[in-house]
mmCIF file of C-alpha atoms and ligand atoms in Angstrom:
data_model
loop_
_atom_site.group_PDB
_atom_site.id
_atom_site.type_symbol
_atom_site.label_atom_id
_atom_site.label_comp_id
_atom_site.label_asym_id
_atom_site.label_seq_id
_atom_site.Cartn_x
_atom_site.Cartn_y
_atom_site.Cartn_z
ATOM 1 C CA UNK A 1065 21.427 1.726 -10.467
ATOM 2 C CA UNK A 1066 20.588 1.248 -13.869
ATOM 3 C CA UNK A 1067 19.243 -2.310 -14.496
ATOM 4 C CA UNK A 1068 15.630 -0.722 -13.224
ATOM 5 C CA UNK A 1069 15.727 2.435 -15.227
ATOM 6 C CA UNK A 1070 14.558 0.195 -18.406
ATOM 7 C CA UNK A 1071 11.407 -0.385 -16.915
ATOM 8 C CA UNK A 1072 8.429 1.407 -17.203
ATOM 9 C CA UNK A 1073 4.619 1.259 -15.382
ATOM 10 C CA UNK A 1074 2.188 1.314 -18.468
ATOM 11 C CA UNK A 1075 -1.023 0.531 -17.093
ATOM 12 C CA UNK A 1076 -2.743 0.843 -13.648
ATOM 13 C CA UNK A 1077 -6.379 -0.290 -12.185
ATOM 14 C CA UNK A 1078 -7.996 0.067 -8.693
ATOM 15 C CA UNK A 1079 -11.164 -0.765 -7.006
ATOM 16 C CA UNK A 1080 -12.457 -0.379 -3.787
ATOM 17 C CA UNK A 1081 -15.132 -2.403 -2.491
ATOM 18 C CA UNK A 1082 -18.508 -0.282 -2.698
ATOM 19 C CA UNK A 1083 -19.553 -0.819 1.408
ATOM 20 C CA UNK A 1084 -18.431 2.443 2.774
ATOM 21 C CA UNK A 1085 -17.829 2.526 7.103
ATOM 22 C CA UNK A 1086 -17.285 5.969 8.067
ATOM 23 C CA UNK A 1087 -16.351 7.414 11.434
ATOM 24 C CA UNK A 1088 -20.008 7.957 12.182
ATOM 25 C CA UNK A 1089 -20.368 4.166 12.158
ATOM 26 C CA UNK A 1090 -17.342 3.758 14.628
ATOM 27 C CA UNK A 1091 -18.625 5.652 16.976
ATOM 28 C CA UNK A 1092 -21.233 3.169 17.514
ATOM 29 C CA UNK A 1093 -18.926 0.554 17.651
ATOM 30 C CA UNK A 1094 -16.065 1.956 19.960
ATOM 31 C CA UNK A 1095 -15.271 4.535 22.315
ATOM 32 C CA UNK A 1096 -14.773 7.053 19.944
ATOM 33 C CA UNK A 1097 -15.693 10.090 18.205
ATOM 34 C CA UNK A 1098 -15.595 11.873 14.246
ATOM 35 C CA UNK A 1099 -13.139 14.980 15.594
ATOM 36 C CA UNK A 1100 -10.856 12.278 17.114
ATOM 37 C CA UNK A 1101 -10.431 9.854 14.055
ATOM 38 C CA UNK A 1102 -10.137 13.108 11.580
ATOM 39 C CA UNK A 1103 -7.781 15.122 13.897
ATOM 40 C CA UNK A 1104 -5.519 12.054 14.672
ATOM 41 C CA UNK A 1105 -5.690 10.248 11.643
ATOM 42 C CA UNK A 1106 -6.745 12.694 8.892
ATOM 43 C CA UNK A 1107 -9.692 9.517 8.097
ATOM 44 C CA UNK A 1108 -13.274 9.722 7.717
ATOM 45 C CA UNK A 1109 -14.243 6.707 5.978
ATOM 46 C CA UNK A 1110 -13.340 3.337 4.395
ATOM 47 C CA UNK A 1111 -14.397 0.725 2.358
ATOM 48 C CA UNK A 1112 -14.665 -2.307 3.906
ATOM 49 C CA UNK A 1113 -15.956 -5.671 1.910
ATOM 50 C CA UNK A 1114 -18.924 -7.622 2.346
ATOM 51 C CA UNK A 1115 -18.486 -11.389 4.217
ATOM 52 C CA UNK A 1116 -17.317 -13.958 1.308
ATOM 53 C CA UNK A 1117 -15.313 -11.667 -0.385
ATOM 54 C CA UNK A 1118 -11.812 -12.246 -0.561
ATOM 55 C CA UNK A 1119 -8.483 -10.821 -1.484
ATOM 56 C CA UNK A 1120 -8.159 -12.573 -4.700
ATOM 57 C CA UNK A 1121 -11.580 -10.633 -5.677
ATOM 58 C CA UNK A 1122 -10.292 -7.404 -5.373
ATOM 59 C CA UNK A 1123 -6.853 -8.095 -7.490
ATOM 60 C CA UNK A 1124 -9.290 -9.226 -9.873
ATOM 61 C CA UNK A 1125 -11.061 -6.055 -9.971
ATOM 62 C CA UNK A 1126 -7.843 -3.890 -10.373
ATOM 63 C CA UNK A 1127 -6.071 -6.542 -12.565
ATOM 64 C CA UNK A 1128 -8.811 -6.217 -14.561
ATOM 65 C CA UNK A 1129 -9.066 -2.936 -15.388
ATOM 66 C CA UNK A 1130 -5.466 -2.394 -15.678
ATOM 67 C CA UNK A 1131 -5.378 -4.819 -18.357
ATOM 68 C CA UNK A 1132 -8.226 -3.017 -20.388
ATOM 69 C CA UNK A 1133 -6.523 0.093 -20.000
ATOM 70 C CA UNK A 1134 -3.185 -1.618 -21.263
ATOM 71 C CA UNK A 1135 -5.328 -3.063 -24.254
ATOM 72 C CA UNK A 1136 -4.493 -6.847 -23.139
ATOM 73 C CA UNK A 1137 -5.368 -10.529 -22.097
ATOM 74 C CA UNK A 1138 -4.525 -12.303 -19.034
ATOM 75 C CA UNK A 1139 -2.627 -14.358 -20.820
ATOM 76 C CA UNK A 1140 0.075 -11.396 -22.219
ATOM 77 C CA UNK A 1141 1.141 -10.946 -18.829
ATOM 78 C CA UNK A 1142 4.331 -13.303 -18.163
ATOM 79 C CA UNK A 1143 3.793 -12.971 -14.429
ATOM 80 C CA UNK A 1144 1.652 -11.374 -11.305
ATOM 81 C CA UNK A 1145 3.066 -10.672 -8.172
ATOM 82 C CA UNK A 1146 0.570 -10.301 -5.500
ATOM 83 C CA UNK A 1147 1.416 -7.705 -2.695
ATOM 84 C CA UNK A 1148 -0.712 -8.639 0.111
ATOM 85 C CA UNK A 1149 -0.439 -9.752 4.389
ATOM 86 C CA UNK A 1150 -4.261 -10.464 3.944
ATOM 87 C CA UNK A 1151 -3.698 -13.048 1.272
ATOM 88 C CA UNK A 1152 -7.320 -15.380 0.817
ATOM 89 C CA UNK A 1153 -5.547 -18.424 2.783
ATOM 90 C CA UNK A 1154 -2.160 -19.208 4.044
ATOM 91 C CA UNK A 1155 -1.557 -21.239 0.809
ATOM 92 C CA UNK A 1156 -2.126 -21.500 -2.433
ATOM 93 C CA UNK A 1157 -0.856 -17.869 -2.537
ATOM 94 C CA UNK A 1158 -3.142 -15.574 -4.040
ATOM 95 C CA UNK A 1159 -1.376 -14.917 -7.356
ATOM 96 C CA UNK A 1160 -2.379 -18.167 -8.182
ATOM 97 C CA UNK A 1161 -6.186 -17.325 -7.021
ATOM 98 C CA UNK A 1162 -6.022 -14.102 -9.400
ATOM 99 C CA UNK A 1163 -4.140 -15.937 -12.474
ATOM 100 C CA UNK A 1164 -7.133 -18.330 -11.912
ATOM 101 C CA UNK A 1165 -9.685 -15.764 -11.853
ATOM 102 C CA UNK A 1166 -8.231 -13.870 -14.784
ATOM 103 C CA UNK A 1167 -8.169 -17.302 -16.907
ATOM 104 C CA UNK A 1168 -4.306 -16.107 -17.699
ATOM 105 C CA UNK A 1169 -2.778 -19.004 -19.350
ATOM 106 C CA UNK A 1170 0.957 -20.367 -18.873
ATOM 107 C CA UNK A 1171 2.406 -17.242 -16.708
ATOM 108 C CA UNK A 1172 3.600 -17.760 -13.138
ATOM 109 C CA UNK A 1173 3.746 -15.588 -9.768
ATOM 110 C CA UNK A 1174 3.627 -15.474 -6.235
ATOM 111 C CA UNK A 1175 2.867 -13.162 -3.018
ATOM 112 C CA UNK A 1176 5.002 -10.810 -1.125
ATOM 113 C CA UNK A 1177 4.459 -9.856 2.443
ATOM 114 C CA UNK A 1178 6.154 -7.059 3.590
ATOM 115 C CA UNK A 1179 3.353 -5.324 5.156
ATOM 116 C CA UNK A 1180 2.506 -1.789 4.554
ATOM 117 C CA UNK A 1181 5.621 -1.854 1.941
ATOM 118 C CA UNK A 1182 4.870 -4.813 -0.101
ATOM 119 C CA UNK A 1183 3.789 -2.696 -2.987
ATOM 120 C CA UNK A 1184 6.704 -0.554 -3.052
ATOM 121 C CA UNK A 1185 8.714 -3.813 -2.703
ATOM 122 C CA UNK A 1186 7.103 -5.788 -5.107
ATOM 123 C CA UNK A 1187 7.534 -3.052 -7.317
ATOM 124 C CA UNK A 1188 11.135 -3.611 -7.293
ATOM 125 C CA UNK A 1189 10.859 -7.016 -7.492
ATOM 126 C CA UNK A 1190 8.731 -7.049 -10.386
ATOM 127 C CA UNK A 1191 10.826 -4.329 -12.374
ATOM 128 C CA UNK A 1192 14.008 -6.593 -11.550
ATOM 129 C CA UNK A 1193 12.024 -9.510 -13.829
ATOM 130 C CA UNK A 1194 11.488 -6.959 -16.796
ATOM 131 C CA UNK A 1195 14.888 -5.452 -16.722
ATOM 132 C CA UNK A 1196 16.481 -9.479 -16.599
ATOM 133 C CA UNK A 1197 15.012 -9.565 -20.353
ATOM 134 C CA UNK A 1198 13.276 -12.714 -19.466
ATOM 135 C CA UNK A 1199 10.328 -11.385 -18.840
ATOM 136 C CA UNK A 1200 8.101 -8.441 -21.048
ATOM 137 C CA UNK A 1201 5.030 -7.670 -18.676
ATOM 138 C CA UNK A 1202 4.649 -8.342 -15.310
ATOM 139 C CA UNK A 1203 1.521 -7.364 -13.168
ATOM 140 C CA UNK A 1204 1.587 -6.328 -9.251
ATOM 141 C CA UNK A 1205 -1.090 -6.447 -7.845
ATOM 142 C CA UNK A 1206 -1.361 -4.741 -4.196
ATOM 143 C CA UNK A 1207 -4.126 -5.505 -2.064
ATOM 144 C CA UNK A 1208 -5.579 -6.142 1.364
ATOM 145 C CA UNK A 1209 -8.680 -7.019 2.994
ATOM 146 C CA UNK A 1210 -7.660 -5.139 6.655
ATOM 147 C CA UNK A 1211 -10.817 -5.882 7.982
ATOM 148 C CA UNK A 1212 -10.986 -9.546 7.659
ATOM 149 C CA UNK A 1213 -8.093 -8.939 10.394
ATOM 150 C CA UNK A 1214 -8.907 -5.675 12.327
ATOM 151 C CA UNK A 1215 -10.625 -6.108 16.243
ATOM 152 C CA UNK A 1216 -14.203 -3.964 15.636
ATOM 153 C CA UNK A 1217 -14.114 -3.608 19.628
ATOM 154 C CA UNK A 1218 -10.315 -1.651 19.852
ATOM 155 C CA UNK A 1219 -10.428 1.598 19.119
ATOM 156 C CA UNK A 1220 -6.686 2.052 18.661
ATOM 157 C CA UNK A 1221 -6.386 0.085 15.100
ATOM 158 C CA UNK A 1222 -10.111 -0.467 13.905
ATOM 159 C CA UNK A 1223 -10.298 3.456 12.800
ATOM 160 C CA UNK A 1224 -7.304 2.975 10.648
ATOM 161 C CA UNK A 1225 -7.785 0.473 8.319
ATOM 162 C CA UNK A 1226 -9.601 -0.105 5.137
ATOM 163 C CA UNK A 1227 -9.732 -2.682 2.132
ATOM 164 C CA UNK A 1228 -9.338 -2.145 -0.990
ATOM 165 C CA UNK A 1229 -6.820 -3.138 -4.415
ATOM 166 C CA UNK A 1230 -4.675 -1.600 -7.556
ATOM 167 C CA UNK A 1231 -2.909 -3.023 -10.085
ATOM 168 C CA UNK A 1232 -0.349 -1.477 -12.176
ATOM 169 C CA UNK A 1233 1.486 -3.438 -15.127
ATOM 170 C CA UNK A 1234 5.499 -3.464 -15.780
ATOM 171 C CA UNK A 1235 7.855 -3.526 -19.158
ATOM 172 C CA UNK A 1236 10.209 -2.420 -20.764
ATOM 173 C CA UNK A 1237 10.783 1.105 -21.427
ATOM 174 C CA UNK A 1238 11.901 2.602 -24.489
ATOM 175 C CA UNK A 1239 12.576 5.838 -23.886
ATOM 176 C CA UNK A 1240 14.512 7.519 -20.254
ATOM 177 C CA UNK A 1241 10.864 7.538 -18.486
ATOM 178 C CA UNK A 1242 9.841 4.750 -15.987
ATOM 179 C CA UNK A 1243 12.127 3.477 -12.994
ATOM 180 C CA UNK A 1244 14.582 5.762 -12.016
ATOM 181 C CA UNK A 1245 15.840 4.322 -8.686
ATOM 182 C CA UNK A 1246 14.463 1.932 -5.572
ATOM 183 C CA UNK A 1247 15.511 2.111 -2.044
ATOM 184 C CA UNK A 1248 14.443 -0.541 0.993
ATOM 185 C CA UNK A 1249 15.375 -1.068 4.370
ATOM 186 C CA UNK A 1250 14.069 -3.776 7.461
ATOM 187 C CA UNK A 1251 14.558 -3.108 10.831
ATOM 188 C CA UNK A 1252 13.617 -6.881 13.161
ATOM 189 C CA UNK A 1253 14.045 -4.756 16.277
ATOM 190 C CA UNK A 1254 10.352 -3.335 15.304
ATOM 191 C CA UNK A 1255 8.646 -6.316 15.216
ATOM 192 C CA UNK A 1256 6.643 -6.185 18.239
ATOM 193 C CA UNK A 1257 5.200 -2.545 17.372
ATOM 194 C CA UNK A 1258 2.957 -3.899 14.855
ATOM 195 C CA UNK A 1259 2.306 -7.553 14.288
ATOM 196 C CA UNK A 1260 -0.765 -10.366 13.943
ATOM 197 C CA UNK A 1261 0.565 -12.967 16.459
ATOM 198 C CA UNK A 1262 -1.953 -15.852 15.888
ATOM 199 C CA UNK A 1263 -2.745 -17.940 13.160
ATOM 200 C CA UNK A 1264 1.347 -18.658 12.271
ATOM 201 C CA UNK A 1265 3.490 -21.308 12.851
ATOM 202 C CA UNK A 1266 4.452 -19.952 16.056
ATOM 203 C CA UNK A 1267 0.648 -19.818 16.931
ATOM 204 C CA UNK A 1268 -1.227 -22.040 15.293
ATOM 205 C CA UNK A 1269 -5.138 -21.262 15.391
ATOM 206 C CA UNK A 1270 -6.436 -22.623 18.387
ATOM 207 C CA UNK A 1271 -9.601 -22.060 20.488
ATOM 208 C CA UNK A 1272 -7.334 -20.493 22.957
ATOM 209 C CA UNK A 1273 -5.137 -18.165 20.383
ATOM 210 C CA UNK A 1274 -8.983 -16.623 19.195
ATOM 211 C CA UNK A 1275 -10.470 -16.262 22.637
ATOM 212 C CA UNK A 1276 -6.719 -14.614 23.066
ATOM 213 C CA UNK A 1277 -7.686 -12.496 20.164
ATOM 214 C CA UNK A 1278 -4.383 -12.971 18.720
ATOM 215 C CA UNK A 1279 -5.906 -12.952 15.070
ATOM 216 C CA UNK A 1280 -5.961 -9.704 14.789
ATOM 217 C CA UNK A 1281 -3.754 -6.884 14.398
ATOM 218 C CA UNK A 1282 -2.052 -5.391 17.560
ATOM 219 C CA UNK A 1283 0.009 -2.386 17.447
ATOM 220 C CA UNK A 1284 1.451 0.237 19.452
ATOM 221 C CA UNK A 1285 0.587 3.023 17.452
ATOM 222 C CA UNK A 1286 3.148 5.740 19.175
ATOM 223 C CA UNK A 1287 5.899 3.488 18.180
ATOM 224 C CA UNK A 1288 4.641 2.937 14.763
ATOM 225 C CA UNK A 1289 4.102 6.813 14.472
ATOM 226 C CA UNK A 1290 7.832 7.678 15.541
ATOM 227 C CA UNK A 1291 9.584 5.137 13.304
ATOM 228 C CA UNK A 1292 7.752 6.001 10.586
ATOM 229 C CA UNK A 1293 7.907 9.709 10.813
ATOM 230 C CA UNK A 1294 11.789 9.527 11.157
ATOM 231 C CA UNK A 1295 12.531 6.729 8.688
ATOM 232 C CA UNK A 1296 10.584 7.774 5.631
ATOM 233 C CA UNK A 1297 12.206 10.628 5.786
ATOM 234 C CA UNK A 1298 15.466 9.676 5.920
ATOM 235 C CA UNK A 1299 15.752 6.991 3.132
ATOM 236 C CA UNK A 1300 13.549 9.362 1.148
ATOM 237 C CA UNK A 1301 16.730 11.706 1.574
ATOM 238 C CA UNK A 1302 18.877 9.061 0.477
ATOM 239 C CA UNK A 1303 17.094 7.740 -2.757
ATOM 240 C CA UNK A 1304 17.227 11.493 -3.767
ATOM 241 C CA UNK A 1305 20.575 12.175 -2.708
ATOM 242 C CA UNK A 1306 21.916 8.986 -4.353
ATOM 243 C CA UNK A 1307 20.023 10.342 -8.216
ATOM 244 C CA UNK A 1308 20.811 14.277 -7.725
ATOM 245 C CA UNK A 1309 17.739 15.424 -6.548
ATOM 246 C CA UNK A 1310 16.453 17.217 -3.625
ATOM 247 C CA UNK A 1311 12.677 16.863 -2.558
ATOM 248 C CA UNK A 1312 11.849 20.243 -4.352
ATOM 249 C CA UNK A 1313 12.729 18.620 -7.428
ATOM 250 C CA UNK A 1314 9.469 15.903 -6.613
ATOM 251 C CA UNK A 1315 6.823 16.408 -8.693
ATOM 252 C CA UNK A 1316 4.318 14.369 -7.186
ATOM 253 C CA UNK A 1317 4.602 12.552 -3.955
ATOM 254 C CA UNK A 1318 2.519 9.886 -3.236
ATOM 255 C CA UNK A 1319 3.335 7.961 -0.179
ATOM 256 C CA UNK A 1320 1.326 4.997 1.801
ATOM 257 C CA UNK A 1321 -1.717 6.400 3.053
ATOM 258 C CA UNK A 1322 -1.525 5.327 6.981
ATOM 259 C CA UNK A 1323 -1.964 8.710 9.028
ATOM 260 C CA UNK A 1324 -2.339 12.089 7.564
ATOM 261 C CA UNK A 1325 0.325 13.626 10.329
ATOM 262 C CA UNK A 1326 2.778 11.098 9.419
ATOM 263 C CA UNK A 1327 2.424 12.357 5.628
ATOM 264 C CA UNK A 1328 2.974 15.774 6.133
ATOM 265 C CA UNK A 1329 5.508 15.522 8.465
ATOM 266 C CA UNK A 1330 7.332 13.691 6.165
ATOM 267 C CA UNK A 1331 6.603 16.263 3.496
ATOM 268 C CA UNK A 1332 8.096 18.438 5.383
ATOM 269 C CA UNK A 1333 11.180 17.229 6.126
ATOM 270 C CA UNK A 1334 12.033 16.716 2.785
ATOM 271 C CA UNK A 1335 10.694 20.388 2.034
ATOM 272 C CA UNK A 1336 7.864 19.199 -0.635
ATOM 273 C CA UNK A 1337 5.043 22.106 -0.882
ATOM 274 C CA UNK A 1338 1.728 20.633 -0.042
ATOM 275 C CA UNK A 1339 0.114 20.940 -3.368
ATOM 276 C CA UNK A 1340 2.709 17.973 -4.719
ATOM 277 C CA UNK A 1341 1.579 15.675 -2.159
ATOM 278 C CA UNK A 1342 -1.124 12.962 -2.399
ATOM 279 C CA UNK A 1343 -3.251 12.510 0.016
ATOM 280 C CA UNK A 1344 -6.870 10.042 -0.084
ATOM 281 C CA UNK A 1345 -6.528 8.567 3.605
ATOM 282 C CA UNK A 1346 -9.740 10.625 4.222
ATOM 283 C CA UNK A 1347 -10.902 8.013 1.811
ATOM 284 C CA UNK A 1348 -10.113 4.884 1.844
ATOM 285 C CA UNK A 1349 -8.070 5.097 5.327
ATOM 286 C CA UNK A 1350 -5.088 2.928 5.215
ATOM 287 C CA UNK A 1351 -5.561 -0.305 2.819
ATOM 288 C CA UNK A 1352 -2.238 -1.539 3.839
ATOM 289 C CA UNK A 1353 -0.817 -2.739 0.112
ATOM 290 C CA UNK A 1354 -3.237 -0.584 -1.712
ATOM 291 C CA UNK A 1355 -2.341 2.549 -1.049
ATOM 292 C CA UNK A 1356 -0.037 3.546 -3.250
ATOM 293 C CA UNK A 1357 -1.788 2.287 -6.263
ATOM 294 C CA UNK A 1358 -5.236 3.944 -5.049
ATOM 295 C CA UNK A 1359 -3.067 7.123 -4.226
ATOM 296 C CA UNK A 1360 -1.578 6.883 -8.287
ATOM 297 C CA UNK A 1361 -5.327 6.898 -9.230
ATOM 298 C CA UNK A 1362 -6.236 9.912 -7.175
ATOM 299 C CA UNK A 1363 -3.406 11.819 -8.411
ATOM 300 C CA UNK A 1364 -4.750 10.701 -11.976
ATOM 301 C CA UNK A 1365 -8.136 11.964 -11.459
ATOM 302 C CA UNK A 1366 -6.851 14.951 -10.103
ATOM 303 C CA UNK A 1367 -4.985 15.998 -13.455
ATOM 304 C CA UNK A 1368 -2.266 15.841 -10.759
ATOM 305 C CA UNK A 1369 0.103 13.088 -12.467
ATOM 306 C CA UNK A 1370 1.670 13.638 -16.484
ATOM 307 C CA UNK A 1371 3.697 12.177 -18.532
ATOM 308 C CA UNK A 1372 7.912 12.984 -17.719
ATOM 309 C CA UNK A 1373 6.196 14.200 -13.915
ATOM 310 C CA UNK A 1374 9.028 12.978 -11.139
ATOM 311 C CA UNK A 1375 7.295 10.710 -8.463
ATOM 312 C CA UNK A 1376 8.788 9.406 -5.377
ATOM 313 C CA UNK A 1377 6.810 6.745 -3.682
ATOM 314 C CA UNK A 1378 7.321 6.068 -0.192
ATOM 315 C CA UNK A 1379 6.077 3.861 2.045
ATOM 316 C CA UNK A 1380 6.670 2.142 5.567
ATOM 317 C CA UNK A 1381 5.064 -0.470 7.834
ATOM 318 C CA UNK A 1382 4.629 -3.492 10.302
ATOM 319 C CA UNK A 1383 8.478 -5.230 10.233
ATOM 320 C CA UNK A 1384 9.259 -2.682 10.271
ATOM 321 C CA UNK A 1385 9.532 -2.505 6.792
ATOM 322 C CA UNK A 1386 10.444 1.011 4.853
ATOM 323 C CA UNK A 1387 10.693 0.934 1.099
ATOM 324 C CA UNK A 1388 11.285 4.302 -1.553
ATOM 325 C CA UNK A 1389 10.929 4.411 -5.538
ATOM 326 C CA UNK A 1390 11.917 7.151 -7.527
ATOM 327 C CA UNK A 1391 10.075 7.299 -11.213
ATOM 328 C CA UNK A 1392 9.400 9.381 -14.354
ATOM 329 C CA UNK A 1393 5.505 8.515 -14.630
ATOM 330 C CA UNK A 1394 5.668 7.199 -18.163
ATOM 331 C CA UNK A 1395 2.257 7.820 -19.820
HETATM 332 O O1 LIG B 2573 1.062 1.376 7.912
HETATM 333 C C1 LIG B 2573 1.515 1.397 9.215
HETATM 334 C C2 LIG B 2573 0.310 1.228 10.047
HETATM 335 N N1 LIG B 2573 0.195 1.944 11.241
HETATM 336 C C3 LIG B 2573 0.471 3.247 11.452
HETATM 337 O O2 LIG B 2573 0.977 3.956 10.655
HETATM 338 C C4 LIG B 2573 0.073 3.775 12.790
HETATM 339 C C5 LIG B 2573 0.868 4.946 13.228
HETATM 340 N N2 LIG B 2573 0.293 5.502 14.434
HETATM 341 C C6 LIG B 2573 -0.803 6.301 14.403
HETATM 342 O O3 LIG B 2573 -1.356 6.566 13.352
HETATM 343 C C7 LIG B 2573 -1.272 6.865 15.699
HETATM 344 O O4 LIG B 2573 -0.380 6.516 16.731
HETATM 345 C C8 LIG B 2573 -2.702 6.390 16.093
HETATM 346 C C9 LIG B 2573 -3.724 7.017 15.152
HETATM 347 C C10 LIG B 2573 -2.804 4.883 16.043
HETATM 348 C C11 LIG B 2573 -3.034 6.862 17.500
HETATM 349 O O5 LIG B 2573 -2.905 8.258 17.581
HETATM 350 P P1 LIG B 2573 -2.026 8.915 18.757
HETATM 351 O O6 LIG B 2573 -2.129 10.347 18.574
HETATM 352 O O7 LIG B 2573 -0.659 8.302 18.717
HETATM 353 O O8 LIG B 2573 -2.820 8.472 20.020
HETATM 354 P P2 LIG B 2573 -2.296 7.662 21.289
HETATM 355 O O9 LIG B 2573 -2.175 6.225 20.978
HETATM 356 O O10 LIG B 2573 -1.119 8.383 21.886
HETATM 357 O O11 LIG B 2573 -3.503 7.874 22.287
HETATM 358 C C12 LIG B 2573 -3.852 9.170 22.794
HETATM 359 C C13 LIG B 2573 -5.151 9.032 23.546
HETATM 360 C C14 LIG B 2573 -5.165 7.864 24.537
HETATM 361 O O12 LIG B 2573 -5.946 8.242 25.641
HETATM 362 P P3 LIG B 2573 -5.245 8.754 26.984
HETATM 363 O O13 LIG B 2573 -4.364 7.620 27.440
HETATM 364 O O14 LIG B 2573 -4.480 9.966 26.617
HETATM 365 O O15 LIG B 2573 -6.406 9.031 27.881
HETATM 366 C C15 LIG B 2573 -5.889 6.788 23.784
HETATM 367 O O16 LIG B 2573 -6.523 5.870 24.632
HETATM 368 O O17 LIG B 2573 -6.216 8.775 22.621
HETATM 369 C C16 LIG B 2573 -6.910 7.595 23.026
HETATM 370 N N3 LIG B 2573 -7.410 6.944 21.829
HETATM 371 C C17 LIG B 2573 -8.585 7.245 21.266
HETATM 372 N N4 LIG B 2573 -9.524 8.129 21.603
HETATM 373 C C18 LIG B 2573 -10.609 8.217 20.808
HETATM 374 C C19 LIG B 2573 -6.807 5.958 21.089
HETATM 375 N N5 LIG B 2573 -7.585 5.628 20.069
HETATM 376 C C20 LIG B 2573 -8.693 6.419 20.150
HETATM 377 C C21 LIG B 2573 -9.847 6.524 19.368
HETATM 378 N N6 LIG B 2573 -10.784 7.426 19.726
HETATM 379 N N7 LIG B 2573 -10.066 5.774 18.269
#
């Protein structure tokens, strides 16, 4: 694959709202307790947004900063791509809110929803418009506002989640760093493991689909866990296999923050020593499309990601969706 492998990331941004709930907070909220959330989850706080802030806010934020750090305008970009399930309405997509926001003139974009893998996704997606020569920088922006969709009073999905945003900016590369290689799978059959059921067009909103709670997230976590732990894995293998590497040859890993366990175990089937692997869910918890990008700027501020370092990306969720990108990190 070799159309990708001309793109580069030059730039990258996060924020996280400043509002932090930890576990302590939870546990005056739900049935639960600190040692639970930390043992289970690897968690022990998020950042969750104040009421009137919306998706489109954050992206601004991160596309912000990524753009300084890049040295541009809004208006250099040729296109955002907004990686989001919690965009700030059904319609007009939020790429449109952001381009707004950013006062970007004469570029184009759009959302992608593939849940917890919309960033890895949209990553492909967006390198796709670089490497078609039509197109010289293209933003992706991942973010999610969880809680504007998480039940406070269930215990099984409100310790998870967390909002938050990052931004990284595509072109060309001119040089063998950047994209190396992208690999992404769907499986339907897991579509009841993990879904929002209200609020769609098979539910519309209704007094009866809110008392029903269906507006927020329901998932069966066990199922989630299982699918995830295998399947990560497994096409992680593959993208690897497929470019000539094994997972010893991974510099840094940096998957999608949603459980620690899951992220070890994973890890460790692809025999990647502990000290290459990023890990911030204690955090910022599990910000859906942000983690990723959040996880690249922990790795950054660690002094744990160079220029030339091999990173494999990796990320899985509600779909079920499963998505892997092999990289040089280019700057
Ligand atoms: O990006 C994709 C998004 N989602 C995921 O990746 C989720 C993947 N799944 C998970 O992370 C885990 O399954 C959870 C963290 C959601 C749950 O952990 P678990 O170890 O699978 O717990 P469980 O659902 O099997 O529940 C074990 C027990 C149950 O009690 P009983 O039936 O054994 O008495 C639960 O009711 O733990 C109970 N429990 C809790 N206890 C304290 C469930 N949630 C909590 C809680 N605090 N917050």
């Amino acid at each position: 694959m070799n159309q990708a492998a001309r793109v580069k990331i030059s730039a990258l941004g996060t924020y996280v709202p400043p509002r932090v709930l930890t576990n302590a907070d939870l546990e005056k909220l739900v049935e639960t307790t600190d040692q639970w959330i930390l043992e289970r989850t690897g968690i022990r706080e998020r950042h969750i947004v104040d009421k009137g802030v919306a998706t489109s806010d954050l992206g601004l934020e991160a596309a912000t900063l990524a753009l300084a750090e890049r040295g541009i305008g809004p208006s250099d970009l040729d296109a955002i791509i907004v990686a989001t399930v919690t965009p700030d309405m059904l319609f007009p997509c939020s790429a449109c809110l952001v381009q707004h926001k950013l006062g970007a003139k004469a570029i184009w974009g759009f959302d992608m929803n593939a849940a917890c893998s919309s960033f890895v996704y949209a990553l492909q997606v967006g390198s796709g418009l670089v490497a078609s020569g039509v197109h010289k920088k293209v933003m992706v922006i991942g973010a999610d506002i969880m809680s504007s969709i998480i039940d406070y009073t269930d215990r099984a999905t409100c310790i998870i989640f967390g909002d938050g945003a990052g931004a990284v900016i595509l072109e060309p590369a001119n040089d063998s760093l950047g994209m190396i290689d992208f690999l992404h799978e769907v499986d339907g059959s897991g579509g009841s493991s993990l879904y929002m059921p209200g609020g769609g067009s098979l539910n519309p909103s209704t007094h009866e689909t809110v008392d029903q709670r269906m507006h927020y997230v329901h998932q069966d976590g066990q199922a989630v866990f299982k699918f995830a732990v295998r399947k990560m894995a497994e096409l992680c293998e593959k993208l690897l296999q497929r470019n000539g590497f094994t997972g010893k040859d991974i510099d840094v890993f940096i998957p999608h923050q949603a459980n620690k366990r899951i992220i070890t175990a994973t890890a460790d089937r692809l025999g990647m020593p502990a000290e290459r692997v990023i890990i911030n869910i204690d955090r910022f918890g599990n910000t859906t499309s942000a983690t990723i990008p959040l996880a690249m700027e922990t790795a950054r501020q660690e002094g744990r990601l160079k220029k030339g370092d091999l990173v494999l990306l990796a990320a899985v969720g509600a779909g079920f969706t499963v998505g892997a990108t092999l990289l040089r990190w280019a700057y």
